[in-house]
mmCIF file with all atom_site columns, C-alpha atoms in Angstrom:
data_model
loop_
_atom_site.group_PDB
_atom_site.id
_atom_site.type_symbol
_atom_site.label_atom_id
_atom_site.label_alt_id
_atom_site.label_comp_id
_atom_site.label_asym_id
_atom_site.label_entity_id
_atom_site.label_seq_id
_atom_site.pdbx_PDB_ins_code
_atom_site.Cartn_x
_atom_site.Cartn_y
_atom_site.Cartn_z
_atom_site.occupancy
_atom_site.B_iso_or_equiv
_atom_site.pdbx_formal_charge
_atom_site.auth_seq_id
_atom_site.auth_comp_id
_atom_site.auth_asym_id
_atom_site.auth_atom_id
_atom_site.pdbx_PDB_model_num
ATOM 1   C CA . MET A 1 1   ? -11.386 48.971 123.446 1.00 0.00 ? 1   MET A CA 1
ATOM 2   C CA . VAL A 1 2   ? -9.822  46.564 121.100 1.00 0.00 ? 2   VAL A CA 1
ATOM 3   C CA . GLU A 1 3   ? -9.039  49.324 118.583 1.00 0.00 ? 3   GLU A CA 1
ATOM 4   C CA . SER A 1 4   ? -7.527  51.327 121.572 1.00 0.00 ? 4   SER A CA 1
ATOM 5   C CA . LEU A 1 5   ? -5.245  48.545 122.559 1.00 0.00 ? 5   LEU A CA 1
ATOM 6   C CA . GLY A 1 6   ? -4.326  47.961 118.955 1.00 0.00 ? 6   GLY A CA 1
ATOM 7   C CA . SER A 1 7   ? -3.204  51.613 118.742 1.00 0.00 ? 7   SER A CA 1
ATOM 8   C CA . ILE A 1 8   ? -1.112  51.069 121.849 1.00 0.00 ? 8   ILE A CA 1
ATOM 9   C CA . GLY A 1 9   ? 0.471   48.086 120.392 1.00 0.00 ? 9   GLY A CA 1
ATOM 10  C CA . SER A 1 10  ? 1.669   50.016 117.449 1.00 0.00 ? 10  SER A CA 1
ATOM 11  C CA . LEU A 1 11  ? 3.407   52.385 119.709 1.00 0.00 ? 11  LEU A CA 1
ATOM 12  C CA . VAL A 1 12  ? 5.287   50.217 122.080 1.00 0.00 ? 12  VAL A CA 1
ATOM 13  C CA . SER A 1 13  ? 8.084   49.636 119.566 1.00 0.00 ? 13  SER A CA 1
ATOM 14  C CA . SER A 1 14  ? 8.756   53.388 119.393 1.00 0.00 ? 14  SER A CA 1
ATOM 15  C CA . PRO A 1 15  ? 10.844  55.469 121.850 1.00 0.00 ? 15  PRO A CA 1
ATOM 16  C CA . TRP A 1 16  ? 7.803   57.694 122.149 1.00 0.00 ? 16  TRP A CA 1
ATOM 17  C CA . ILE A 1 17  ? 6.278   55.031 124.365 1.00 0.00 ? 17  ILE A CA 1
ATOM 18  C CA . TYR A 1 18  ? 8.385   56.438 127.298 1.00 0.00 ? 18  TYR A CA 1
ATOM 19  C CA . ALA A 1 19  ? 6.968   59.949 126.783 1.00 0.00 ? 19  ALA A CA 1
ATOM 20  C CA . LEU A 1 20  ? 3.419   58.487 126.302 1.00 0.00 ? 20  LEU A CA 1
ATOM 21  C CA . VAL A 1 21  ? 3.657   56.425 129.506 1.00 0.00 ? 21  VAL A CA 1
ATOM 22  C CA . ALA A 1 22  ? 4.995   59.360 131.531 1.00 0.00 ? 22  ALA A CA 1
ATOM 23  C CA . THR A 1 23  ? 2.516   61.879 130.241 1.00 0.00 ? 23  THR A CA 1
ATOM 24  C CA . SER A 1 24  ? -0.479  59.457 130.902 1.00 0.00 ? 24  SER A CA 1
ATOM 25  C CA . VAL A 1 25  ? 0.768   58.705 134.414 1.00 0.00 ? 25  VAL A CA 1
ATOM 26  C CA . LEU A 1 26  ? 1.385   62.302 135.152 1.00 0.00 ? 26  LEU A CA 1
ATOM 27  C CA . LEU A 1 27  ? -2.082  63.411 133.993 1.00 0.00 ? 27  LEU A CA 1
ATOM 28  C CA . ASP A 1 28  ? -4.242  60.607 135.169 1.00 0.00 ? 28  ASP A CA 1
ATOM 29  C CA . ILE A 1 29  ? -4.251  62.098 138.633 1.00 0.00 ? 29  ILE A CA 1
ATOM 30  C CA . PHE A 1 30  ? -6.410  64.813 137.008 1.00 0.00 ? 30  PHE A CA 1
ATOM 31  C CA . LEU A 1 31  ? -8.169  62.501 134.637 1.00 0.00 ? 31  LEU A CA 1
ATOM 32  C CA . PRO A 1 32  ? -8.425  59.084 136.231 1.00 0.00 ? 32  PRO A CA 1
ATOM 33  C CA . VAL A 1 33  ? -9.946  57.656 133.024 1.00 0.00 ? 33  VAL A CA 1
ATOM 34  C CA . LEU A 1 34  ? -6.675  57.867 131.281 1.00 0.00 ? 34  LEU A CA 1
ATOM 35  C CA . PRO A 1 35  ? -5.413  54.261 130.559 1.00 0.00 ? 35  PRO A CA 1
ATOM 36  C CA . SER A 1 36  ? -1.957  54.669 132.225 1.00 0.00 ? 36  SER A CA 1
ATOM 37  C CA . GLY A 1 37  ? -1.943  51.115 133.615 1.00 0.00 ? 37  GLY A CA 1
ATOM 38  C CA . VAL A 1 38  ? -2.895  49.776 130.293 1.00 0.00 ? 38  VAL A CA 1
ATOM 39  C CA . LEU A 1 39  ? 0.043   51.539 128.720 1.00 0.00 ? 39  LEU A CA 1
ATOM 40  C CA . VAL A 1 40  ? 2.539   50.433 131.230 1.00 0.00 ? 40  VAL A CA 1
ATOM 41  C CA . ILE A 1 41  ? 1.330   46.737 130.964 1.00 0.00 ? 41  ILE A CA 1
ATOM 42  C CA . ALA A 1 42  ? 1.313   46.965 127.162 1.00 0.00 ? 42  ALA A CA 1
ATOM 43  C CA . ALA A 1 43  ? 4.799   48.243 127.050 1.00 0.00 ? 43  ALA A CA 1
ATOM 44  C CA . ALA A 1 44  ? 6.101   45.826 129.562 1.00 0.00 ? 44  ALA A CA 1
ATOM 45  C CA . THR A 1 45  ? 4.445   42.873 127.526 1.00 0.00 ? 45  THR A CA 1
ATOM 46  C CA . ALA A 1 46  ? 6.218   44.118 124.444 1.00 0.00 ? 46  ALA A CA 1
ATOM 47  C CA . ALA A 1 47  ? 9.511   44.307 126.316 1.00 0.00 ? 47  ALA A CA 1
ATOM 48  C CA . ALA A 1 48  ? 9.159   40.746 127.337 1.00 0.00 ? 48  ALA A CA 1
ATOM 49  C CA . ALA A 1 49  ? 8.054   39.487 123.946 1.00 0.00 ? 49  ALA A CA 1
ATOM 50  C CA . GLY A 1 50  ? 10.840  41.351 122.124 1.00 0.00 ? 50  GLY A CA 1
ATOM 51  C CA . SER A 1 51  ? 13.525  40.136 124.486 1.00 0.00 ? 51  SER A CA 1
ATOM 52  C CA . GLY A 1 52  ? 12.287  36.553 124.198 1.00 0.00 ? 52  GLY A CA 1
ATOM 53  C CA . ALA A 1 53  ? 12.189  36.735 120.331 1.00 0.00 ? 53  ALA A CA 1
ATOM 54  C CA . ALA A 1 54  ? 15.727  38.193 120.257 1.00 0.00 ? 54  ALA A CA 1
ATOM 55  C CA . ALA A 1 55  ? 16.991  35.516 122.703 1.00 0.00 ? 55  ALA A CA 1
ATOM 56  C CA . ALA A 1 56  ? 15.370  32.770 120.447 1.00 0.00 ? 56  ALA A CA 1
ATOM 57  C CA . ALA A 1 57  ? 16.966  34.090 117.369 1.00 0.00 ? 57  ALA A CA 1
ATOM 58  C CA . GLY A 1 58  ? 20.327  34.214 119.148 1.00 0.00 ? 58  GLY A CA 1
ATOM 59  C CA . THR A 1 59  ? 21.097  37.792 118.218 1.00 0.00 ? 59  THR A CA 1
ATOM 60  C CA . GLY A 1 60  ? 24.261  39.517 119.360 1.00 0.00 ? 60  GLY A CA 1
ATOM 61  C CA . ALA A 1 61  ? 22.319  41.965 121.481 1.00 0.00 ? 61  ALA A CA 1
ATOM 62  C CA . ALA A 1 62  ? 20.632  39.110 123.385 1.00 0.00 ? 62  ALA A CA 1
ATOM 63  C CA . ALA A 1 63  ? 23.850  37.279 123.844 1.00 0.00 ? 63  ALA A CA 1
ATOM 64  C CA . ALA A 1 64  ? 25.328  40.408 125.356 1.00 0.00 ? 64  ALA A CA 1
ATOM 65  C CA . GLY A 1 65  ? 22.421  40.871 127.662 1.00 0.00 ? 65  GLY A CA 1
ATOM 66  C CA . ARG A 1 66  ? 21.192  44.062 125.966 1.00 0.00 ? 66  ARG A CA 1
ATOM 67  C CA . VAL A 1 67  ? 17.634  44.792 124.965 1.00 0.00 ? 67  VAL A CA 1
ATOM 68  C CA . PRO A 1 68  ? 17.110  45.462 121.290 1.00 0.00 ? 68  PRO A CA 1
ATOM 69  C CA . GLN A 1 69  ? 16.594  49.221 120.341 1.00 0.00 ? 69  GLN A CA 1
ATOM 70  C CA . ASP A 1 70  ? 12.992  48.639 119.222 1.00 0.00 ? 70  ASP A CA 1
ATOM 71  C CA . VAL A 1 71  ? 12.011  46.934 122.512 1.00 0.00 ? 71  VAL A CA 1
ATOM 72  C CA . PRO A 1 72  ? 11.067  49.080 125.631 1.00 0.00 ? 72  PRO A CA 1
ATOM 73  C CA . ASP A 1 73  ? 13.592  48.862 128.420 1.00 0.00 ? 73  ASP A CA 1
ATOM 74  C CA . ILE A 1 74  ? 12.072  47.557 131.735 1.00 0.00 ? 74  ILE A CA 1
ATOM 75  C CA . LEU A 1 75  ? 14.055  49.746 133.974 1.00 0.00 ? 75  LEU A CA 1
ATOM 76  C CA . VAL A 1 76  ? 13.397  52.931 131.974 1.00 0.00 ? 76  VAL A CA 1
ATOM 77  C CA . LEU A 1 77  ? 9.707   52.158 131.938 1.00 0.00 ? 77  LEU A CA 1
ATOM 78  C CA . ILE A 1 78  ? 9.664   51.753 135.769 1.00 0.00 ? 78  ILE A CA 1
ATOM 79  C CA . LEU A 1 79  ? 11.572  54.985 136.131 1.00 0.00 ? 79  LEU A CA 1
ATOM 80  C CA . CYS A 1 80  ? 9.228   56.884 133.800 1.00 0.00 ? 80  CYS A CA 1
ATOM 81  C CA . ALA A 1 81  ? 6.136   55.524 135.420 1.00 0.00 ? 81  ALA A CA 1
ATOM 82  C CA . ALA A 1 82  ? 7.281   56.167 138.987 1.00 0.00 ? 82  ALA A CA 1
ATOM 83  C CA . THR A 1 83  ? 8.752   59.680 138.312 1.00 0.00 ? 83  THR A CA 1
ATOM 84  C CA . ALA A 1 84  ? 5.616   60.854 136.575 1.00 0.00 ? 84  ALA A CA 1
ATOM 85  C CA . SER A 1 85  ? 3.462   59.498 139.367 1.00 0.00 ? 85  SER A CA 1
ATOM 86  C CA . VAL A 1 86  ? 5.328   61.531 142.016 1.00 0.00 ? 86  VAL A CA 1
ATOM 87  C CA . LEU A 1 87  ? 5.301   64.602 139.749 1.00 0.00 ? 87  LEU A CA 1
ATOM 88  C CA . GLY A 1 88  ? 1.607   64.282 139.312 1.00 0.00 ? 88  GLY A CA 1
ATOM 89  C CA . ASP A 1 89  ? 1.120   63.855 143.093 1.00 0.00 ? 89  ASP A CA 1
ATOM 90  C CA . LEU A 1 90  ? 3.211   66.997 143.848 1.00 0.00 ? 90  LEU A CA 1
ATOM 91  C CA . ALA A 1 91  ? 1.357   68.941 141.322 1.00 0.00 ? 91  ALA A CA 1
ATOM 92  C CA . VAL A 1 92  ? -2.041  68.219 142.874 1.00 0.00 ? 92  VAL A CA 1
ATOM 93  C CA . TYR A 1 93  ? -0.596  68.621 146.348 1.00 0.00 ? 93  TYR A CA 1
ATOM 94  C CA . ARG A 1 94  ? 0.699   72.154 145.556 1.00 0.00 ? 94  ARG A CA 1
ATOM 95  C CA . LEU A 1 95  ? -2.450  73.223 143.884 1.00 0.00 ? 95  LEU A CA 1
ATOM 96  C CA . ALA A 1 96  ? -4.499  72.023 146.941 1.00 0.00 ? 96  ALA A CA 1
ATOM 97  C CA . TRP A 1 97  ? -2.097  73.760 149.264 1.00 0.00 ? 97  TRP A CA 1
ATOM 98  C CA . ARG A 1 98  ? -2.832  77.112 147.552 1.00 0.00 ? 98  ARG A CA 1
ATOM 99  C CA . GLY A 1 99  ? -6.487  76.262 147.008 1.00 0.00 ? 99  GLY A CA 1
ATOM 100 C CA . GLY A 1 100 ? -7.965  78.728 149.578 1.00 0.00 ? 100 GLY A CA 1
ATOM 101 C CA . PRO A 1 101 ? -11.409 78.841 151.153 1.00 0.00 ? 101 PRO A CA 1
ATOM 102 C CA . ARG A 1 102 ? -13.351 77.828 148.031 1.00 0.00 ? 102 ARG A CA 1
ATOM 103 C CA . LEU A 1 103 ? -11.518 74.505 147.826 1.00 0.00 ? 103 LEU A CA 1
ATOM 104 C CA . ASP A 1 104 ? -12.023 74.055 151.621 1.00 0.00 ? 104 ASP A CA 1
ATOM 105 C CA . ARG A 1 105 ? -15.784 74.542 151.233 1.00 0.00 ? 105 ARG A CA 1
ATOM 106 C CA . ALA A 1 106 ? -15.841 72.085 148.372 1.00 0.00 ? 106 ALA A CA 1
ATOM 107 C CA . ILE A 1 107 ? -14.142 69.388 150.517 1.00 0.00 ? 107 ILE A CA 1
ATOM 108 C CA . ALA A 1 108 ? -16.316 70.172 153.491 1.00 0.00 ? 108 ALA A CA 1
ATOM 109 C CA . ARG A 1 109 ? -19.417 69.392 151.219 1.00 0.00 ? 109 ARG A CA 1
ATOM 110 C CA . SER A 1 110 ? -17.999 65.945 150.219 1.00 0.00 ? 110 SER A CA 1
ATOM 111 C CA . ARG A 1 111 ? -18.312 63.217 152.773 1.00 0.00 ? 111 ARG A CA 1
ATOM 112 C CA . ARG A 1 112 ? -15.751 61.139 150.886 1.00 0.00 ? 112 ARG A CA 1
ATOM 113 C CA . LEU A 1 113 ? -13.063 63.935 150.945 1.00 0.00 ? 113 LEU A CA 1
ATOM 114 C CA . THR A 1 114 ? -13.797 64.858 154.576 1.00 0.00 ? 114 THR A CA 1
ATOM 115 C CA . THR A 1 115 ? -13.418 61.214 155.666 1.00 0.00 ? 115 THR A CA 1
ATOM 116 C CA . ALA A 1 116 ? -10.217 60.929 153.681 1.00 0.00 ? 116 ALA A CA 1
ATOM 117 C CA . GLN A 1 117 ? -8.841  64.134 155.203 1.00 0.00 ? 117 GLN A CA 1
ATOM 118 C CA . ASP A 1 118 ? -9.500  62.841 158.747 1.00 0.00 ? 118 ASP A CA 1
ATOM 119 C CA . ARG A 1 119 ? -7.876  59.392 157.956 1.00 0.00 ? 119 ARG A CA 1
ATOM 120 C CA . LEU A 1 120 ? -4.887  60.694 156.067 1.00 0.00 ? 120 LEU A CA 1
ATOM 121 C CA . GLY A 1 121 ? -4.074  63.414 158.498 1.00 0.00 ? 121 GLY A CA 1
ATOM 122 C CA . GLY A 1 122 ? -3.940  61.008 161.444 1.00 0.00 ? 122 GLY A CA 1
ATOM 123 C CA . ALA A 1 123 ? -1.995  58.349 159.351 1.00 0.00 ? 123 ALA A CA 1
ATOM 124 C CA . LEU A 1 124 ? 0.686   60.861 158.241 1.00 0.00 ? 124 LEU A CA 1
ATOM 125 C CA . ALA A 1 125 ? 1.005   62.356 161.799 1.00 0.00 ? 125 ALA A CA 1
ATOM 126 C CA . ARG A 1 126 ? 1.654   58.873 163.147 1.00 0.00 ? 126 ARG A CA 1
ATOM 127 C CA . GLY A 1 127 ? 4.100   57.963 160.380 1.00 0.00 ? 127 GLY A CA 1
ATOM 128 C CA . GLY A 1 128 ? 1.623   55.527 158.879 1.00 0.00 ? 128 GLY A CA 1
ATOM 129 C CA . GLY A 1 129 ? 1.825   56.768 155.370 1.00 0.00 ? 129 GLY A CA 1
ATOM 130 C CA . ALA A 1 130 ? 1.210   53.325 154.006 1.00 0.00 ? 130 ALA A CA 1
ATOM 131 C CA . LEU A 1 131 ? -2.272  54.772 153.361 1.00 0.00 ? 131 LEU A CA 1
ATOM 132 C CA . VAL A 1 132 ? -0.690  56.837 150.580 1.00 0.00 ? 132 VAL A CA 1
ATOM 133 C CA . VAL A 1 133 ? 0.779   53.609 149.075 1.00 0.00 ? 133 VAL A CA 1
ATOM 134 C CA . LEU A 1 134 ? -2.614  51.977 149.222 1.00 0.00 ? 134 LEU A CA 1
ATOM 135 C CA . ALA A 1 135 ? -4.228  54.811 147.510 1.00 0.00 ? 135 ALA A CA 1
ATOM 136 C CA . ARG A 1 136 ? -1.960  54.685 144.571 1.00 0.00 ? 136 ARG A CA 1
ATOM 137 C CA . PHE A 1 137 ? -3.564  51.370 143.745 1.00 0.00 ? 137 PHE A CA 1
ATOM 138 C CA . ALA A 1 138 ? -7.184  52.331 144.422 1.00 0.00 ? 138 ALA A CA 1
ATOM 139 C CA . PRO A 1 139 ? -9.292  53.917 141.644 1.00 0.00 ? 139 PRO A CA 1
ATOM 140 C CA . ALA A 1 140 ? -9.004  57.753 142.020 1.00 0.00 ? 140 ALA A CA 1
ATOM 141 C CA . GLY A 1 141 ? -7.297  57.146 145.520 1.00 0.00 ? 141 GLY A CA 1
ATOM 142 C CA . ARG A 1 142 ? -4.172  58.919 144.402 1.00 0.00 ? 142 ARG A CA 1
ATOM 143 C CA . SER A 1 143 ? -6.224  62.037 143.448 1.00 0.00 ? 143 SER A CA 1
ATOM 144 C CA . VAL A 1 144 ? -7.975  62.039 146.684 1.00 0.00 ? 144 VAL A CA 1
ATOM 145 C CA . VAL A 1 145 ? -5.003  61.597 148.938 1.00 0.00 ? 145 VAL A CA 1
ATOM 146 C CA . SER A 1 146 ? -2.817  64.237 147.106 1.00 0.00 ? 146 SER A CA 1
ATOM 147 C CA . LEU A 1 147 ? -5.682  66.705 147.292 1.00 0.00 ? 147 LEU A CA 1
ATOM 148 C CA . VAL A 1 148 ? -6.317  66.061 150.884 1.00 0.00 ? 148 VAL A CA 1
ATOM 149 C CA . ALA A 1 149 ? -2.646  66.149 151.866 1.00 0.00 ? 149 ALA A CA 1
ATOM 150 C CA . GLY A 1 150 ? -2.291  69.583 150.265 1.00 0.00 ? 150 GLY A CA 1
ATOM 151 C CA . THR A 1 151 ? -5.576  70.984 151.559 1.00 0.00 ? 151 THR A CA 1
ATOM 152 C CA . ALA A 1 152 ? -4.748  69.861 155.103 1.00 0.00 ? 152 ALA A CA 1
ATOM 153 C CA . HIS A 1 153 ? -1.234  71.568 154.677 1.00 0.00 ? 153 HIS A CA 1
ATOM 154 C CA . ARG A 1 154 ? 0.583   68.338 155.657 1.00 0.00 ? 154 ARG A CA 1
ATOM 155 C CA . ARG A 1 155 ? 4.388   68.918 155.569 1.00 0.00 ? 155 ARG A CA 1
ATOM 156 C CA . ILE A 1 156 ? 6.145   67.884 152.359 1.00 0.00 ? 156 ILE A CA 1
ATOM 157 C CA . ARG A 1 157 ? 8.459   65.620 154.335 1.00 0.00 ? 157 ARG A CA 1
ATOM 158 C CA . GLU A 1 158 ? 5.505   63.746 155.672 1.00 0.00 ? 158 GLU A CA 1
ATOM 159 C CA . PHE A 1 159 ? 3.948   63.301 152.134 1.00 0.00 ? 159 PHE A CA 1
ATOM 160 C CA . LEU A 1 160 ? 6.793   63.071 149.508 1.00 0.00 ? 160 LEU A CA 1
ATOM 161 C CA . PRO A 1 161 ? 8.678   59.942 150.690 1.00 0.00 ? 161 PRO A CA 1
ATOM 162 C CA . TRP A 1 162 ? 5.334   57.913 150.792 1.00 0.00 ? 162 TRP A CA 1
ATOM 163 C CA . SER A 1 163 ? 4.326   59.381 147.363 1.00 0.00 ? 163 SER A CA 1
ATOM 164 C CA . ALA A 1 164 ? 7.713   58.220 146.029 1.00 0.00 ? 164 ALA A CA 1
ATOM 165 C CA . LEU A 1 165 ? 7.303   54.726 147.617 1.00 0.00 ? 165 LEU A CA 1
ATOM 166 C CA . ALA A 1 166 ? 3.701   54.501 146.203 1.00 0.00 ? 166 ALA A CA 1
ATOM 167 C CA . GLY A 1 167 ? 4.845   55.513 142.645 1.00 0.00 ? 167 GLY A CA 1
ATOM 168 C CA . LEU A 1 168 ? 7.717   53.012 142.648 1.00 0.00 ? 168 LEU A CA 1
ATOM 169 C CA . ALA A 1 169 ? 5.540   50.225 144.152 1.00 0.00 ? 169 ALA A CA 1
ATOM 170 C CA . TRP A 1 170 ? 2.763   50.809 141.478 1.00 0.00 ? 170 TRP A CA 1
ATOM 171 C CA . ALA A 1 171 ? 5.251   51.059 138.608 1.00 0.00 ? 171 ALA A CA 1
ATOM 172 C CA . VAL A 1 172 ? 7.169   47.950 139.611 1.00 0.00 ? 172 VAL A CA 1
ATOM 173 C CA . TYR A 1 173 ? 3.867   46.014 139.999 1.00 0.00 ? 173 TYR A CA 1
ATOM 174 C CA . SER A 1 174 ? 2.359   47.121 136.738 1.00 0.00 ? 174 SER A CA 1
ATOM 175 C CA . VAL A 1 175 ? 5.531   46.519 134.723 1.00 0.00 ? 175 VAL A CA 1
ATOM 176 C CA . ALA A 1 176 ? 5.999   43.018 136.484 1.00 0.00 ? 176 ALA A CA 1
ATOM 177 C CA . LEU A 1 177 ? 2.438   42.106 135.464 1.00 0.00 ? 177 LEU A CA 1
ATOM 178 C CA . GLY A 1 178 ? 3.053   42.847 131.806 1.00 0.00 ? 178 GLY A CA 1
ATOM 179 C CA . TYR A 1 179 ? 6.447   41.284 131.733 1.00 0.00 ? 179 TYR A CA 1
ATOM 180 C CA . PHE A 1 180 ? 5.807   38.126 133.531 1.00 0.00 ? 180 PHE A CA 1
ATOM 181 C CA . GLY A 1 181 ? 2.302   37.667 132.145 1.00 0.00 ? 181 GLY A CA 1
ATOM 182 C CA . SER A 1 182 ? 3.990   37.695 128.658 1.00 0.00 ? 182 SER A CA 1
ATOM 183 C CA . GLN A 1 183 ? 6.659   35.338 129.742 1.00 0.00 ? 183 GLN A CA 1
ATOM 184 C CA . TRP A 1 184 ? 4.182   32.729 131.106 1.00 0.00 ? 184 TRP A CA 1
ATOM 185 C CA . LEU A 1 185 ? 1.143   33.112 128.640 1.00 0.00 ? 185 LEU A CA 1
ATOM 186 C CA . GLY A 1 186 ? 2.861   34.575 125.664 1.00 0.00 ? 186 GLY A CA 1
ATOM 187 C CA . ALA A 1 187 ? 2.491   37.999 123.978 1.00 0.00 ? 187 ALA A CA 1
ATOM 188 C CA . THR A 1 188 ? -1.297  37.358 123.554 1.00 0.00 ? 188 THR A CA 1
ATOM 189 C CA . TRP A 1 189 ? -4.586  39.203 124.423 1.00 0.00 ? 189 TRP A CA 1
ATOM 190 C CA . LEU A 1 190 ? -5.051  36.492 127.076 1.00 0.00 ? 190 LEU A CA 1
ATOM 191 C CA . ALA A 1 191 ? -1.786  37.659 128.855 1.00 0.00 ? 191 ALA A CA 1
ATOM 192 C CA . THR A 1 192 ? -2.816  41.379 128.587 1.00 0.00 ? 192 THR A CA 1
ATOM 193 C CA . GLY A 1 193 ? -6.244  40.500 129.964 1.00 0.00 ? 193 GLY A CA 1
ATOM 194 C CA . VAL A 1 194 ? -4.910  38.597 132.877 1.00 0.00 ? 194 VAL A CA 1
ATOM 195 C CA . SER A 1 195 ? -2.394  41.304 133.697 1.00 0.00 ? 195 SER A CA 1
ATOM 196 C CA . LEU A 1 196 ? -5.124  44.009 133.581 1.00 0.00 ? 196 LEU A CA 1
ATOM 197 C CA . ALA A 1 197 ? -7.387  41.861 135.764 1.00 0.00 ? 197 ALA A CA 1
ATOM 198 C CA . ALA A 1 198 ? -4.587  41.556 138.372 1.00 0.00 ? 198 ALA A CA 1
ATOM 199 C CA . LEU A 1 199 ? -4.123  45.368 138.225 1.00 0.00 ? 199 LEU A CA 1
ATOM 200 C CA . PHE A 1 200 ? -7.750  46.090 138.738 1.00 0.00 ? 200 PHE A CA 1
ATOM 201 C CA . GLY A 1 201 ? -7.909  43.453 141.427 1.00 0.00 ? 201 GLY A CA 1
ATOM 202 C CA . ALA A 1 202 ? -5.105  45.074 143.284 1.00 0.00 ? 202 ALA A CA 1
ATOM 203 C CA . GLY A 1 203 ? -7.159  48.330 142.978 1.00 0.00 ? 203 GLY A CA 1
ATOM 204 C CA . ALA A 1 204 ? -10.313 46.765 144.483 1.00 0.00 ? 204 ALA A CA 1
ATOM 205 C CA . VAL A 1 205 ? -8.261  45.297 147.382 1.00 0.00 ? 205 VAL A CA 1
ATOM 206 C CA . ALA A 1 206 ? -6.656  48.686 148.109 1.00 0.00 ? 206 ALA A CA 1
ATOM 207 C CA . ALA A 1 207 ? -10.013 50.517 147.976 1.00 0.00 ? 207 ALA A CA 1
ATOM 208 C CA . TYR A 1 208 ? -11.469 47.897 150.445 1.00 0.00 ? 208 TYR A CA 1
ATOM 209 C CA . LEU A 1 209 ? -8.474  48.324 152.816 1.00 0.00 ? 209 LEU A CA 1
ATOM 210 C CA . MET A 1 210 ? -8.729  52.073 152.663 1.00 0.00 ? 210 MET A CA 1
ATOM 211 C CA . ARG A 1 211 ? -12.311 51.985 153.620 1.00 0.00 ? 211 ARG A CA 1
ATOM 212 C CA . ARG A 1 212 ? -11.301 49.843 156.588 1.00 0.00 ? 212 ARG A CA 1
ATOM 213 C CA . GLN A 1 213 ? -8.732  52.345 157.920 1.00 0.00 ? 213 GLN A CA 1
ATOM 214 C CA . PRO A 1 214 ? -9.820  53.806 161.251 1.00 0.00 ? 214 PRO A CA 1
ATOM 215 C CA . ARG A 1 215 ? -10.543 57.472 161.723 1.00 0.00 ? 215 ARG A CA 1
ATOM 216 C CA . ALA A 1 216 ? -8.006  59.661 163.634 1.00 0.00 ? 216 ALA A CA 1
ATOM 217 C CA . THR A 1 217 ? -8.965  59.973 167.140 1.00 0.00 ? 217 THR A CA 1
ATOM 218 C CA . GLU A 1 218 ? -6.610  62.860 167.963 1.00 0.00 ? 218 GLU A CA 1
ATOM 219 C CA . PRO A 1 219 ? -5.919  66.168 166.273 1.00 0.00 ? 219 PRO A CA 1
ATOM 220 C CA . SER A 1 220 ? -3.256  65.976 163.560 1.00 0.00 ? 220 SER A CA 1
#
């Protein structure tokens, strides 16, 4: 784990960090083990540390309010992470929409997916797509919700706005953890550890709240 974080640290000063963050967030809906949250937090931590160092040195870029070129830009990070999140959701949604009887049978055999289908269908029909936002923070919740929304043939206008809100909320939260964690605790392993603990804590709370969502009592 330490070696992995060390490798990430060597990338955050490169423009490739944006592509790496976007790719990781896009693909972690298929492979939830990908460290997309770690990447976003590490990049935001580097942005805070780099901006602070530039300000302390009194450089012209800092005085002009610009981020140095070798420091990730916070707004670009948020945009990359949020956009990739929505694109990943839509990819699984469309694949599940076209899945056919085989996928339907696979979902029917899974108690978790059947329950999620029941709850999500009712929530979207009632305009309560906050469940989609919660799922973005829960471990593998994003994958389950996108899969179920597509399999249940929920209309795109019911799903897409909530997916966009979920992606933006997750991106802002993750970047804020890395940025403010570095501002308050310095660019140290402690700051990264605390930020990651807060990210995983939000995931645990989201998973708990999702389990407490009532089942739909009417056809969706």
